[in-house]
XYZ file of C-alpha atoms in Angstrom:
547
model
C 0.000 0.000 0.000
C 2.850 2.377 0.760
C 4.353 1.785 -2.666
C 1.005 2.489 -4.352
C 0.550 5.636 -2.280
C 3.965 6.885 -3.377
C 3.145 6.138 -7.017
C -0.113 8.097 -6.784
C 1.670 10.982 -5.076
C 4.188 11.106 -7.909
C 1.409 11.397 -10.481
C -0.215 14.219 -8.531
C 2.886 16.180 -7.543
C 5.461 15.839 -10.293
C 4.981 17.327 -13.784
C 5.929 14.884 -16.496
C 5.832 14.258 -20.206
C 3.411 11.729 -21.654
C 5.971 8.902 -21.601
C 6.846 9.526 -17.953
C 3.170 9.783 -17.054
C 2.518 6.404 -18.723
C 5.265 4.841 -16.606
C 3.724 6.398 -13.508
C 0.292 5.008 -14.368
C 1.823 1.578 -14.951
C 3.462 1.735 -11.530
C 0.078 2.437 -9.923
C -1.574 -0.375 -11.883
C 1.155 -2.857 -10.978
C 0.983 -1.951 -7.287
C -2.804 -2.266 -7.328
C -2.745 -5.660 -9.050
C -0.090 -6.998 -6.683
C -1.989 -5.733 -3.644
C -5.312 -7.219 -4.733
C -3.577 -10.478 -5.713
C -2.011 -10.747 -2.259
C -5.363 -10.114 -0.565
C -7.058 -12.724 -2.754
C -4.336 -15.236 -2.017
C -4.655 -14.768 1.741
C -8.474 -14.703 1.790
C -9.396 -17.184 -0.960
C -6.630 -19.303 -2.433
C -4.495 -20.091 0.583
C -7.438 -21.476 2.582
C -8.292 -23.642 -0.428
C -4.724 -24.938 -0.685
C -4.469 -26.041 2.933
C -8.091 -26.968 3.683
C -9.359 -30.523 4.118
C -12.516 -31.619 2.424
C -13.980 -33.228 5.548
C -13.593 -30.056 7.661
C -14.127 -27.379 5.019
C -16.169 -28.859 2.179
C -17.161 -25.405 1.001
C -13.519 -24.689 0.158
C -13.445 -27.240 -2.657
C -12.766 -25.860 -6.085
C -15.004 -25.996 -9.117
C -13.985 -27.675 -12.362
C -12.797 -24.531 -14.139
C -9.840 -22.575 -12.701
C -10.122 -18.898 -11.914
C -9.051 -16.385 -14.613
C -5.522 -15.873 -13.299
C -2.082 -15.990 -14.858
C -1.195 -19.177 -13.042
C 2.129 -20.720 -12.125
C 4.831 -23.148 -13.243
C 5.820 -25.933 -10.885
C 7.795 -29.171 -11.019
C 6.430 -30.372 -7.677
C 3.450 -32.781 -7.736
C 2.566 -31.634 -4.209
C 2.278 -27.995 -5.285
C 0.428 -29.047 -8.417
C -2.191 -30.662 -6.188
C -2.450 -27.541 -4.027
C -2.804 -25.252 -7.029
C -5.506 -27.535 -8.393
C -7.337 -27.422 -5.072
C -7.080 -23.636 -5.036
C -8.541 -23.344 -8.511
C -5.436 -21.727 -9.978
C -4.159 -22.643 -13.445
C -0.721 -24.234 -13.450
C 1.783 -25.965 -15.682
C 3.470 -29.073 -14.289
C 7.028 -29.260 -15.591
C 8.131 -32.877 -15.937
C 11.600 -34.327 -16.617
C 12.486 -34.787 -20.272
C 13.281 -38.468 -19.816
C 9.683 -39.109 -18.880
C 8.381 -38.132 -22.310
C 9.810 -41.232 -24.000
C 6.881 -43.336 -22.876
C 4.169 -40.669 -23.162
C 1.684 -40.138 -25.966
C 1.898 -36.485 -27.115
C -1.526 -35.363 -28.268
C -0.701 -31.752 -29.189
C 2.319 -29.481 -29.538
C 1.675 -25.868 -28.467
C 3.885 -22.964 -29.451
C 4.538 -20.788 -26.356
C 4.114 -17.036 -26.565
C 7.142 -14.852 -26.939
C 7.197 -12.488 -23.905
C 8.578 -9.596 -25.973
C 5.389 -9.637 -28.071
C 3.104 -9.111 -25.087
C 5.069 -7.279 -22.386
C 7.509 -4.361 -22.394
C 11.058 -5.677 -22.203
C 13.039 -2.617 -23.248
C 14.300 -0.345 -20.435
C 12.514 2.969 -20.052
C 14.561 5.863 -21.448
C 15.999 8.481 -19.068
C 15.548 6.266 -16.012
C 18.263 4.779 -13.877
C 18.569 0.996 -13.942
C 17.937 -0.981 -10.756
C 20.726 -3.488 -9.904
C 19.306 -6.993 -9.453
C 20.633 -10.353 -8.332
C 20.815 -13.703 -10.082
C 17.731 -15.434 -8.689
C 14.120 -14.536 -9.352
C 13.576 -13.698 -5.687
C 16.557 -11.315 -5.723
C 15.308 -9.583 -8.860
C 11.800 -9.229 -7.459
C 13.140 -7.855 -4.186
C 15.395 -5.389 -6.012
C 12.524 -4.235 -8.200
C 10.253 -3.458 -5.268
C 13.065 -1.785 -3.345
C 13.923 0.338 -6.376
C 10.285 1.342 -6.837
C 10.084 2.517 -3.235
C 13.458 4.262 -3.172
C 13.360 5.828 -6.641
C 13.757 9.584 -6.017
C 10.911 11.804 -7.134
C 13.058 14.771 -7.992
C 16.373 16.364 -7.056
C 16.989 19.685 -5.349
C 19.207 21.811 -7.629
C 20.611 23.722 -4.665
C 23.662 21.515 -4.218
C 25.475 23.850 -1.947
C 29.128 24.745 -2.277
C 31.117 24.380 0.911
C 33.302 27.157 2.268
C 36.309 27.161 4.505
C 34.339 28.634 7.397
C 31.481 26.153 7.197
C 32.031 22.400 7.429
C 30.233 20.288 4.893
C 27.434 17.998 5.912
C 25.563 15.601 3.719
C 22.184 13.971 3.793
C 21.657 10.249 3.483
C 22.232 8.725 0.097
C 18.895 7.017 0.083
C 16.804 10.175 0.138
C 14.346 11.153 2.803
C 12.751 9.053 5.485
C 10.151 7.782 3.025
C 12.780 7.166 0.397
C 11.033 9.144 -2.306
C 13.001 12.354 -2.538
C 16.649 12.880 -3.179
C 18.391 14.597 -0.344
C 19.648 18.129 -0.477
C 23.341 17.412 -0.875
C 26.048 19.679 0.406
C 28.727 19.237 -2.217
C 31.950 20.890 -3.197
C 31.323 23.367 -5.962
C 32.346 22.108 -9.377
C 34.869 23.850 -11.553
C 32.108 24.960 -13.885
C 30.193 26.503 -11.010
C 33.346 28.192 -9.772
C 33.696 29.825 -13.164
C 30.249 31.362 -12.950
C 30.095 35.048 -12.111
C 28.893 35.816 -8.628
C 26.302 38.557 -8.131
C 25.498 39.462 -4.559
C 23.120 42.049 -3.230
C 25.835 43.921 -1.364
C 29.555 44.580 -1.737
C 31.699 41.490 -2.156
C 34.714 41.060 0.046
C 37.476 39.658 -2.104
C 41.169 39.098 -1.485
C 43.331 42.176 -1.131
C 44.942 43.310 -4.354
C 48.376 44.876 -4.749
C 48.060 48.642 -4.875
C 50.477 51.098 -6.423
C 50.793 54.871 -6.476
C 47.770 57.086 -6.522
C 45.522 54.212 -7.603
C 46.544 52.278 -4.529
C 45.508 55.091 -2.235
C 42.184 55.533 -3.960
C 39.110 54.126 -2.301
C 38.135 50.691 -3.554
C 34.663 50.292 -4.982
C 32.096 47.492 -4.816
C 31.558 45.223 -7.826
C 29.502 46.571 -10.749
C 30.075 50.224 -9.787
C 32.879 52.140 -11.420
C 34.638 55.063 -9.721
C 33.225 58.434 -10.696
C 35.494 60.593 -12.807
C 33.887 63.852 -11.839
C 30.509 65.359 -12.424
C 31.508 66.628 -15.857
C 32.962 63.318 -17.013
C 31.317 61.625 -19.963
C 32.206 58.234 -18.415
C 30.017 58.556 -15.326
C 28.480 55.313 -14.141
C 24.961 54.478 -15.264
C 23.290 51.689 -13.312
C 20.529 49.611 -14.763
C 17.442 49.058 -12.602
C 18.581 45.495 -11.834
C 22.093 46.486 -10.812
C 20.759 49.192 -8.506
C 18.161 46.953 -6.872
C 18.635 45.809 -3.296
C 17.540 42.175 -3.199
C 16.704 42.466 0.484
C 13.856 44.833 -0.415
C 10.883 43.705 -2.494
C 10.093 46.088 -5.388
C 6.887 48.063 -4.992
C 5.351 47.358 -8.373
C 1.800 46.748 -9.652
C 3.269 43.782 -11.551
C 4.632 42.083 -8.423
C 2.690 39.699 -6.215
C 1.842 41.307 -2.859
C 4.143 40.435 -0.006
C 3.374 39.071 3.441
C 4.259 42.108 5.602
C 6.152 40.301 8.358
C 8.279 38.339 5.909
C 9.023 41.492 3.943
C 10.091 43.308 7.118
C 12.228 40.365 8.187
C 14.050 40.341 4.854
C 14.639 44.089 4.940
C 16.126 43.942 8.456
C 18.653 41.161 7.820
C 21.935 42.095 9.498
C 24.612 42.193 6.795
C 27.244 43.955 8.868
C 29.297 40.750 9.167
C 30.499 38.406 6.472
C 28.256 35.358 6.198
C 29.515 31.794 6.424
C 29.465 31.724 2.622
C 32.299 34.256 2.703
C 33.300 36.285 -0.310
C 31.631 33.855 -2.715
C 27.908 33.619 -1.916
C 25.893 30.665 -3.142
C 24.248 32.733 -5.813
C 22.179 30.253 -7.798
C 18.405 30.082 -8.060
C 16.211 27.095 -8.844
C 13.943 29.337 -10.920
C 14.205 33.015 -11.843
C 14.025 35.402 -8.935
C 10.477 36.869 -9.034
C 11.621 40.489 -9.136
C 13.779 39.715 -12.162
C 10.696 39.324 -14.341
C 9.289 42.769 -13.628
C 12.231 44.962 -12.612
C 13.683 45.425 -16.087
C 12.688 47.602 -18.997
C 12.391 44.287 -20.859
C 9.551 43.145 -18.605
C 7.236 42.128 -21.464
C 9.999 40.078 -23.103
C 10.898 38.351 -19.844
C 7.288 37.525 -18.976
C 6.605 36.210 -22.473
C 9.671 33.969 -22.564
C 9.043 32.610 -19.080
C 5.518 31.557 -20.028
C 6.847 29.844 -23.168
C 9.324 27.763 -21.159
C 7.308 27.395 -17.948
C 6.307 23.775 -18.573
C 9.857 22.838 -19.558
C 11.290 24.391 -16.381
C 8.823 22.500 -14.212
C 9.622 19.317 -16.113
C 13.301 19.992 -15.427
C 12.573 20.239 -11.705
C 10.659 16.958 -11.844
C 13.589 15.089 -13.371
C 15.186 12.925 -10.668
C 18.595 12.496 -12.318
C 20.075 15.389 -10.325
C 21.907 16.951 -13.274
C 20.330 20.406 -12.889
C 22.298 22.708 -10.579
C 20.346 25.960 -10.805
C 21.391 29.118 -12.635
C 22.949 32.417 -11.609
C 21.031 35.708 -11.963
C 23.025 36.578 -15.088
C 22.189 33.214 -16.629
C 18.519 33.698 -15.797
C 18.605 37.125 -17.443
C 20.002 35.472 -20.565
C 17.321 32.773 -20.435
C 14.476 35.247 -19.988
C 15.941 37.352 -22.766
C 15.719 34.360 -25.112
C 19.442 33.542 -25.207
C 19.084 29.799 -24.758
C 21.151 28.574 -27.716
C 24.850 28.834 -28.448
C 25.166 32.091 -30.338
C 27.428 35.117 -30.290
C 31.057 35.879 -30.979
C 33.371 32.890 -30.869
C 35.277 32.685 -27.595
C 33.137 35.310 -25.840
C 31.752 34.861 -22.338
C 28.221 35.353 -23.651
C 28.625 32.477 -26.117
C 30.095 30.196 -23.456
C 27.249 31.083 -21.107
C 24.671 30.404 -23.844
C 26.266 27.028 -24.603
C 26.057 26.095 -20.919
C 22.404 27.160 -20.785
C 21.551 25.145 -23.893
C 23.228 22.091 -22.381
C 21.128 22.437 -19.211
C 17.749 23.481 -20.606
C 17.869 21.939 -24.071
C 16.802 18.371 -23.120
C 13.864 19.635 -21.046
C 12.764 21.963 -23.840
C 12.872 19.182 -26.415
C 11.026 16.790 -24.097
C 8.206 19.344 -23.860
C 8.088 19.930 -27.609
C 9.786 23.334 -27.584
C 12.130 24.142 -30.482
C 14.610 26.461 -28.794
C 16.296 27.468 -32.040
C 13.036 28.462 -33.713
C 11.021 29.824 -30.777
C 13.741 31.711 -28.873
C 14.026 34.594 -28.878
C 10.329 35.000 -29.654
C 9.586 36.810 -32.887
C 6.346 38.198 -31.489
C 5.890 39.255 -27.875
C 2.488 38.476 -26.415
C 1.398 41.074 -23.828
C 0.935 39.946 -20.233
C -1.611 41.540 -17.924
C -0.573 42.806 -14.521
C -2.876 40.240 -12.896
C -1.166 37.387 -14.704
C 2.239 38.862 -13.862
C 1.309 38.798 -10.166
C 0.319 35.152 -10.449
C 3.582 34.260 -12.179
C 5.736 36.113 -9.641
C 3.831 34.440 -6.802
C 4.444 31.054 -8.398
C 8.166 31.752 -8.783
C 8.457 32.977 -5.201
C 6.609 29.950 -3.865
C 8.626 27.347 -5.779
C 11.947 29.012 -4.974
C 10.920 29.119 -1.316
C 9.905 25.446 -1.358
C 13.345 24.489 -2.638
C 15.362 26.900 -0.511
C 13.847 25.746 2.793
C 14.982 22.081 2.450
C 18.400 23.278 1.282
C 18.739 25.593 4.281
C 17.462 22.938 6.685
C 20.016 20.416 5.410
C 22.795 22.962 5.824
C 21.728 24.331 9.220
C 20.749 21.027 10.853
C 23.001 18.569 9.022
C 19.987 16.305 8.541
C 17.981 15.107 5.555
C 14.337 15.960 6.244
C 12.737 16.724 2.912
C 9.372 15.256 3.900
C 9.246 17.297 7.105
C 10.135 20.441 5.156
C 7.368 19.843 2.622
C 4.847 19.664 5.466
C 5.466 23.391 5.939
C 3.623 24.045 2.660
C -0.038 23.494 1.771
C 0.502 21.655 -1.525
C 2.864 19.957 -3.920
C 6.480 21.109 -4.357
C 6.393 21.744 -8.115
C 3.785 23.796 -9.943
C 1.671 24.874 -6.943
C -1.975 25.696 -7.586
C -2.996 29.335 -7.404
C -5.484 28.447 -4.655
C -2.469 27.853 -2.411
C -1.675 31.578 -2.603
C -4.270 32.086 0.125
C -3.166 29.160 2.295
C -0.216 28.309 4.493
C 1.856 31.322 5.526
C -0.422 33.540 3.385
C -3.693 32.534 5.064
C -5.846 35.380 6.380
C -6.717 33.755 9.698
C -3.886 33.504 12.192
C -5.161 30.095 13.302
C -4.881 28.882 9.711
C -1.270 30.059 9.599
C -0.369 28.579 12.984
C 0.094 24.887 11.940
C 2.607 25.852 9.259
C 4.460 28.195 11.607
C 4.704 25.452 14.233
C 6.083 22.963 11.689
C 8.736 25.418 10.574
C 9.543 26.298 14.191
C 9.985 22.581 14.952
C 12.579 22.344 12.177
C 14.337 25.455 13.447
C 14.959 23.854 16.840
C 17.684 21.745 15.206
C 19.356 24.610 13.345
C 22.832 25.512 14.565
C 23.946 28.759 12.935
C 27.291 29.923 14.251
C 26.489 33.516 15.214
C 22.712 33.597 15.485
C 20.895 32.806 18.751
C 17.531 31.132 18.342
C 14.546 33.124 19.705
C 13.068 31.552 22.817
C 9.525 31.534 21.424
C 10.687 29.213 18.621
C 12.229 26.801 21.128
C 9.030 26.726 23.196
C 6.513 26.830 20.340
C 5.870 23.094 20.025
C 5.143 22.851 23.773
C 2.587 25.667 23.937
C -1.142 25.027 23.654
C -2.792 28.386 24.320
C -2.238 30.455 21.174
C -3.898 33.846 20.902
C -3.744 36.032 17.782
C -1.195 38.203 19.573
C 1.077 35.262 20.390
C 0.746 33.923 16.847
C 1.774 37.337 15.531
C 4.901 37.326 17.705
C 5.784 33.780 16.627
C 5.286 34.758 12.994
C 7.642 37.714 13.275
C 10.368 35.676 14.973
C 10.095 32.733 12.567
C 10.384 35.038 9.549
C 13.354 36.922 11.024
C 15.172 33.767 12.067
C 14.643 32.204 8.644
C 15.842 35.163 6.581
C 18.847 35.832 8.823
C 19.883 32.158 8.896
C 19.526 31.934 5.133
C 21.885 34.869 4.721
C 24.293 33.249 7.174
C 24.626 30.090 5.065
C 23.985 31.339 1.537
C 25.360 34.870 1.658
C 22.403 36.283 -0.275
C 18.794 37.268 0.201
C 16.242 34.500 0.576
C 13.223 34.299 -1.695
C 10.324 34.787 0.698
C 6.720 33.569 0.323
C 4.117 35.915 -1.136
C 0.354 35.945 -1.603
C -2.378 36.952 -4.031
C -5.130 39.370 -3.119
C -7.381 39.243 -6.176
C -10.162 36.758 -6.750
C -8.663 33.997 -8.851
C -10.017 33.977 -12.382
C -11.333 37.540 -12.199
C -8.420 39.748 -11.210
C -10.724 41.737 -8.915
C -10.017 42.426 -5.270
C -12.543 41.066 -2.753
C -14.406 43.558 -0.525
C -11.954 42.918 2.334
C -8.603 42.089 0.808
C -5.302 41.340 2.427
C -4.037 44.918 2.525
C -6.724 45.660 5.109
C -5.543 42.840 7.356
C -2.079 43.259 8.922
C -0.951 39.655 8.946
C 2.050 40.081 11.199
C 1.392 42.967 13.587
C -0.119 41.356 16.644
C -1.082 44.720 18.182
C -3.181 45.666 15.162
C -5.678 42.797 15.380
C -9.135 44.137 16.094
C -12.138 42.321 17.478
C -14.350 41.030 14.724
C -11.852 41.622 11.914
C -10.794 37.993 11.697
C -12.893 34.988 12.547
C -10.550 32.727 14.504
C -13.080 29.891 14.855
């Protein structure tokens, strides 16, 4: 039953192509048939096999066997039992016995390859099996239970100040997810440019003459050459944006106030454990990236064209996807997904890397990246749809970043426990979930998710960050008022965003919400802006029904 439950969960939670979906349906069918066959054997056939006619005459079999596949046996004893059970069987006899037998008919056996699938499924890992039938059957069932659903692309690079810790190789406690692995950063990842929200502290450089005495500047900002200089620095909106502050834009999904405040108040006065090289990769584009550029329409259009392929990529359990840097995501959203550009240039090398990562997923979803990207015609996107897309990106990034942070901060592999902090599936969440979980209007509806996250936080061990006492005591408290829930919410959000910065060296992607009525784009009479989710002192009697 557990195996069938996992197979059904995979079909519900993980986006897949038609071929993968067919394999998932077959897994459910096989588990169902094996379960019903076992129940029938225990309830019907086994009593028939071992019953005695004088004590259980009703257990005797009829003339015709039941419509089952049957069995092969060389044992006369088991042949008698199978006959008593009403199961078809084939009695295998020694060859030397046929010399004295009269053969009435020669039957050509079926070729298994003509009736069952014998070729291995493409893009799936093989399951090692033993020599005997029992070993192969055991290996098959073990592989079906332990086959990972998907892999977390946030395979974190270790730093000298933070020891590496790894999750179990077999996935989570249920054996259905791959663990969030803390791995040494590959040479290719090392070569990626690093873009942090604040100044990067790099190694000291030799300084000479007047240039050596000049003040050093942060990355991406050039020293001013005077107010009359024609070479004065011009920052693009993205370069000037502080990632610890959510853009105030009609195209952006509304924030949850307490989470937004927590992100804005992250203490960046000290170098994080990530050091001078933050772990600056994202599972999906950062939500603000879609709407903070003058190319907003292009970015939104391209993201919608590749949305299914990106979700398919996240549902691929092979673990090859490692996430992309902000610059790579800008290239992707700009339509630069194929190897083009000047030979030997960084842009061409980056495009080749992107094509290698995204190309298979695009082709699996029927997207011709060379013909469809960049798009020849840009379809306009409404602000309502843009809010839904940015909410979706924020939610999926958050649902991947939390397990990655938990694995790093606790040294444990608890993907299942992390997913219980969210109201739905990890990939492709439904828009209805934008009003559930941490975004629910009622504080009592938010409380279960806050308590689950607080329970995880009890095992976090950041080096320089004390854990708030209310988080340590949360699981033991029973009397929760709206005021106490508001305090817990504030502390959970602050502890999460600060701990994320401590381990990743960048801003976390925080959960958001949607205010409008889904399918209409209209705000309800009392929408979320009128309800301060996080300020406990602002709750008024009658504003929120806590029952």
